[in-house]
Structure formats: structure tokens, C-alpha cells
């Protein structure tokens, strides 16, 4: 049983300590529960500096609870008042949402999108044009092609870390160096590159080594068209401080990693499933962001939902 003294102790914490604690529970929990605990927490949660980093981590299961994650994300971005530096969007991203983020976060340094099949090449390219300070980008299990990668590379000259991950497939040996060439030709400042499950060949790998001279980390796990050996392997070992080979262990990889041996094309790859769950088990109090309505970027969230 929580005593009154214990409650008072929580409220008497320094504001910066309380803000640090709240920032670790994630944007979904802040907007859905934490900000409703008391007026002090609510005021802290409205501080733009609380929203320099927005983590919308979920397992893709919140749709069953009628969460309007896009509306929540829009509101979180708006609360940042252009201070946003880092955002993670999983399962619910769209072109419209990505454009909203890019237009209100011109200083964004880190963008992570996972299993967002409603984000297109065109949408990602339009957003990239507005993110010249982007340094880290992850695109995992999304339907994005070389065309968007080329635009990203040309529009984000400070990009130093890029993760572009898909599901691995052995049987059909589908080969394509399109994405590898796009990276090699437009992302010369990369230090960290992860291409989990990519269809690149030795030619694509060689192009990356030539085009990304500062590369220190290279993850080629489940890139089964790459055959390291001879001079290519020697060059990788000499150049890359941390090299993950195609058949290396995937135990430390965040997503589902079963290799698929069936299917007839690269369109058959399923999405990755995160095995890390930072979300609370208690979802009883979600009235503010539940419902079936579509989000509207012109909607006055503060005036209607929160005050």
C-alpha cells in the first residue's frame, strides 16, 4: 500500500529528476497515462525539452485497442516546438505523418522507421529533402527502393549511420545491387552500415567499400549472396573494424530472424517483429487517444484533448 509520505516524496523530487524519469517511459505512456497523474507531471510533460526524443515503440498490437498512434505522434511532435532531435516510429507511419515530422523538426538528427508499409519512396524522399542535419537513419522492414535511398544520400550529407534491414531468404538467390550502389554513390560519410538480409552481391559490397571510405562497422548478416574470400575478405578485414559476416550469429539482433526458404519473389518477405517490449501491461486508461477517426494535421489537439 502506497502511503501519503511516499506520494509526497515523489512530488518533492527535483523537476529535472522527475523529467528524466518520465522521459524513459516512452511517448505513448506519457501521453496516455503519466501526464494525467497530477498537475505537476502534466506541466513537465508539456515542456518542449521533454520532447527532444520521441519513442513510439510498440509491437504492432495497439491497433486492437483502438489507439490512434498517428494522432499521438503528431501531438508529441508539435509539443517539441522544433526541438525534436530523435524519433522512432513503428508500424503506423505514413507519408503524411513523415512530412509533418520533417516540417516541424528541421534539426532532426536521428530517424527510425520500422514496419511502416504506408511510407512510400515519394513520401520518404520528400521528407528527406527537409532533413539536412540527419546523422542516423534506420529503415527496417519497409517497402523502400533505391530511388528513395539516392534522394536520402543527396539530401542528408551528414549521414553517418544507416540501417536498411529486410528478411533474409536463401532458396531463390535473388540478387540485386541497386540499393548497395545507391548507398555507395550518395553516402560517402557513413561510419556505420547495417544491411541485414540484403540481396547485394560481392560487386555491391565492393562498391560500398569504394564509395564509403570512412566505414568502421558493417553488418552483412543474412546477406547470402555475399561470399567473403580472397582479396575481398582481406580488404574487409583490413578496412572494417567491426565486420558481421553473412552467417554470423543473430542473437543480438532486435527482430525476428528466421530465414525463409519459400516464396517466389522479394515481395513475399514478412515484416520483422521486435522481441523487446518496453510497454506497460496496463492499458486501461487510454481514452484520450482512442477512437476510429482519422487524424487531421489541422486539429487543435491542445485545445480539445488536453485542456
PDB file of N, CA, C and O in Angstrom, residues 27 49 68 87 98 105 171 232 249 253:
ATOM      1  N   UNK A  27       6.863   7.877 -25.262  1.00  0.00           N
ATOM      2  CA  UNK A  27       5.851   8.884 -25.598  1.00  0.00           C
ATOM      3  C   UNK A  27       4.433   8.365 -25.423  1.00  0.00           C
ATOM      4  O   UNK A  27       3.539   9.102 -24.997  1.00  0.00           O
ATOM      5  N   UNK A  49      11.250  20.715 -24.136  1.00  0.00           N
ATOM      6  CA  UNK A  49      12.508  19.990 -23.983  1.00  0.00           C
ATOM      7  C   UNK A  49      12.298  18.526 -23.606  1.00  0.00           C
ATOM      8  O   UNK A  49      13.215  17.709 -23.744  1.00  0.00           O
ATOM      9  N   UNK A  68      -4.987   5.631 -31.522  1.00  0.00           N
ATOM     10  CA  UNK A  68      -4.683   6.446 -32.687  1.00  0.00           C
ATOM     11  C   UNK A  68      -3.233   6.914 -32.545  1.00  0.00           C
ATOM     12  O   UNK A  68      -2.955   8.028 -32.097  1.00  0.00           O
ATOM     13  N   UNK A  87      13.547  10.507 -33.277  1.00  0.00           N
ATOM     14  CA  UNK A  87      12.197   9.944 -33.245  1.00  0.00           C
ATOM     15  C   UNK A  87      12.195   8.516 -33.787  1.00  0.00           C
ATOM     16  O   UNK A  87      12.914   8.186 -34.735  1.00  0.00           O
ATOM     17  N   UNK A  98       5.145  11.444 -41.857  1.00  0.00           N
ATOM     18  CA  UNK A  98       6.570  11.700 -42.037  1.00  0.00           C
ATOM     19  C   UNK A  98       6.808  13.132 -42.505  1.00  0.00           C
ATOM     20  O   UNK A  98       7.762  13.795 -42.066  1.00  0.00           O
ATOM     21  N   UNK A 105      10.577  19.569 -37.645  1.00  0.00           N
ATOM     22  CA  UNK A 105      11.780  19.067 -36.953  1.00  0.00           C
ATOM     23  C   UNK A 105      12.999  19.230 -37.850  1.00  0.00           C
ATOM     24  O   UNK A 105      13.687  18.263 -38.171  1.00  0.00           O
ATOM     25  N   UNK A 171      16.671 -19.603 -50.578  1.00  0.00           N
ATOM     26  CA  UNK A 171      16.460 -20.566 -51.660  1.00  0.00           C
ATOM     27  C   UNK A 171      16.572 -19.959 -53.050  1.00  0.00           C
ATOM     28  O   UNK A 171      17.196 -20.536 -53.939  1.00  0.00           O
ATOM     29  N   UNK A 232      38.687  -9.786 -51.452  1.00  0.00           N
ATOM     30  CA  UNK A 232      37.540  -9.053 -50.917  1.00  0.00           C
ATOM     31  C   UNK A 232      37.476  -9.193 -49.403  1.00  0.00           C
ATOM     32  O   UNK A 232      37.283  -8.211 -48.682  1.00  0.00           O
ATOM     33  N   UNK A 249      26.137 -15.046 -35.943  1.00  0.00           N
ATOM     34  CA  UNK A 249      25.001 -15.191 -35.033  1.00  0.00           C
ATOM     35  C   UNK A 249      24.105 -13.955 -35.071  1.00  0.00           C
ATOM     36  O   UNK A 249      24.569 -12.816 -35.205  1.00  0.00           O
ATOM     37  N   UNK A 253      20.424  -9.477 -32.476  1.00  0.00           N
ATOM     38  CA  UNK A 253      19.624  -8.698 -33.428  1.00  0.00           C
ATOM     39  C   UNK A 253      18.222  -8.520 -32.872  1.00  0.00           C
ATOM     40  O   UNK A 253      17.628  -9.454 -32.324  1.00  0.00           O
TER      41      UNK A 253
END
